[in-house]
XYZ file of C-alpha atoms in Angstrom:
147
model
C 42.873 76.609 105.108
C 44.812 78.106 108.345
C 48.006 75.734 109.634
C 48.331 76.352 113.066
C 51.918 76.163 114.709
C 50.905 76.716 117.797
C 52.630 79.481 120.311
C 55.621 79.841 117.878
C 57.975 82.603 120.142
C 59.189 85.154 117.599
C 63.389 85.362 118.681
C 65.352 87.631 117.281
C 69.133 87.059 116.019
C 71.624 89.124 116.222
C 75.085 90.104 117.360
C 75.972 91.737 121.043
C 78.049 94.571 120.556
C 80.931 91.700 122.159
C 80.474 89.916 119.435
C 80.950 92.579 117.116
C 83.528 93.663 119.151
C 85.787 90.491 118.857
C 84.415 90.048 115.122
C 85.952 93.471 114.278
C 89.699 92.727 116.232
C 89.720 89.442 114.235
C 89.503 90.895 110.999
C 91.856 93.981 111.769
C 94.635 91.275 112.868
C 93.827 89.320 109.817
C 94.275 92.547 108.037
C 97.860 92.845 109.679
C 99.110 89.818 108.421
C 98.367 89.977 104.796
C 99.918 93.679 105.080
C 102.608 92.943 106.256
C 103.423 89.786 104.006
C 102.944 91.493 100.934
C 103.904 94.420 100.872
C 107.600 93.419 101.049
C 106.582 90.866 98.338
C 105.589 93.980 95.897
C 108.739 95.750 96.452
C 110.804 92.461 95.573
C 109.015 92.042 93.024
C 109.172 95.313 91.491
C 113.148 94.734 91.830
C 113.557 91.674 89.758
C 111.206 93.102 86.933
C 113.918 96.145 86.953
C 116.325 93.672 86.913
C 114.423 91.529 83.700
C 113.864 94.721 82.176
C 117.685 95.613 82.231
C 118.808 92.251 81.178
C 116.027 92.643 77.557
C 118.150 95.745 77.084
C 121.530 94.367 77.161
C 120.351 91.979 74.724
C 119.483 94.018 72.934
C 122.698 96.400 72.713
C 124.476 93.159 72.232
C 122.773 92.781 69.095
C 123.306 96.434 68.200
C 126.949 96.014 68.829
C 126.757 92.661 66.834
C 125.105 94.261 63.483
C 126.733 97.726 64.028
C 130.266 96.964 65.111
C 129.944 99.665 68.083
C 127.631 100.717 71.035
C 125.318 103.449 71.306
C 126.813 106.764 73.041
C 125.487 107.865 75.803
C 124.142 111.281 73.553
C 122.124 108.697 71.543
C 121.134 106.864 74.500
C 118.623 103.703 74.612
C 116.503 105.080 72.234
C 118.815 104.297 69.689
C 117.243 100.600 70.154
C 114.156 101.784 68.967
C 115.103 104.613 66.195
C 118.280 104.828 64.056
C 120.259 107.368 65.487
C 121.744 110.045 63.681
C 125.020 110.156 62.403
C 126.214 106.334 62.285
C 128.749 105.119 59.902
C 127.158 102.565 58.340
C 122.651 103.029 58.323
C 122.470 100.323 56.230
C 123.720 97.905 58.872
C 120.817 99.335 61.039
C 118.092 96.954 61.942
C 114.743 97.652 60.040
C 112.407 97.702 63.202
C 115.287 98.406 65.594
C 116.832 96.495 67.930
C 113.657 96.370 70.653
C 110.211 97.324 70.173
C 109.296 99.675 72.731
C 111.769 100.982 75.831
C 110.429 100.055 78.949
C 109.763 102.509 82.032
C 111.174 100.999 85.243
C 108.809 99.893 87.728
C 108.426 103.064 89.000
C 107.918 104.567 85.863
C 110.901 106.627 85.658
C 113.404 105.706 82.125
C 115.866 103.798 82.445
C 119.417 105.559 82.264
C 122.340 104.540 80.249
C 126.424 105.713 80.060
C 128.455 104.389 77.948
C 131.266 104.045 78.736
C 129.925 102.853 82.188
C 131.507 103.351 85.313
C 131.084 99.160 86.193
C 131.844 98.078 82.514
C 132.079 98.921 78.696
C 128.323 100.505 79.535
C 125.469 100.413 82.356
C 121.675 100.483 82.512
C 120.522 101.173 85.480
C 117.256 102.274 87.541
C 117.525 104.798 90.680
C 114.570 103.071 92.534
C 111.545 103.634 93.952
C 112.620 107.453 94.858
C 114.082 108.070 91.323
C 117.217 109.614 93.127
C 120.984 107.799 92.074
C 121.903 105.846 95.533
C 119.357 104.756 98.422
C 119.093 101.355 100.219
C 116.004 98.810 99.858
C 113.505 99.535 97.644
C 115.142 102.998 96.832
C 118.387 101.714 95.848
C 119.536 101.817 92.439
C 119.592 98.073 90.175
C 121.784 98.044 87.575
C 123.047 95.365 85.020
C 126.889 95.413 87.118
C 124.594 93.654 89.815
């Protein structure tokens, strides 16, 4: 059984190159935008998780000072959150499990650095930045807990 349509004209679709054209500025401009917006958004947020990350370590020293009667030195650094340094006057005041699990990398991925006694207070913590160098302004400056 045929169906007969009759003289059906076979058109084809497609896009000028115009159309293309105007297609293609579109979606570089859209393209633009969303650039533009977020990339600022990424460094800013890269800042405040520095700035979290600093304020989970101060706790954390605060609770070291708490059970130990004194802060870490600067020798023993932040890992002494994590491991019992050597050399303290009373281990059996230490934590079992430490004082933090696990020392968090900046956002960057660089450690962060600790002095004690600190330049802003009885001790920093403090990130460099994006370019892992002390000093710098925007998203290389350095974020410390005297911020």
């Amino acid at each position: 059984m045929r169906i007969w349509f009759g003289n059906l004209k076979k058109r084809q679709h497609g896009l000028t190159l115009v159309e293309m054209m105007v297609v293609l500025v579109i979606i570089g401009l859209l393209t633009t935008i969303v650039v533009i917006n977020v990339l600022p958004a990424a460094d800013q947020a890269d800042a405040e998780k520095a700035r979290f990350d600093i304020a989970q370590i101060e706790n954390a020293l605060t609770q070291y000072n708490l059970q130990l009667k004194s802060f870490p030195t600067t020798a023993q650094g932040l890992q002494a959150l994590v491991d019992m340094p050597d050399g303290l006057t009373r281990p059996e005041s230490y934590r079992p499990g430490g004082f933090i699990k696990k020392l968090p990398s900046d956002p960057w991925g660089n450690p962060y650095q600790y002095q004690r006694p600190g330049q802003f207070g009885e001790f920093d913590i403090y990130s460099f930045g994006a370019d892992g160098r002390e000093g710098g302004e925007g998203k290389n400056a350095d974020i410390g807990n005297w911020q």
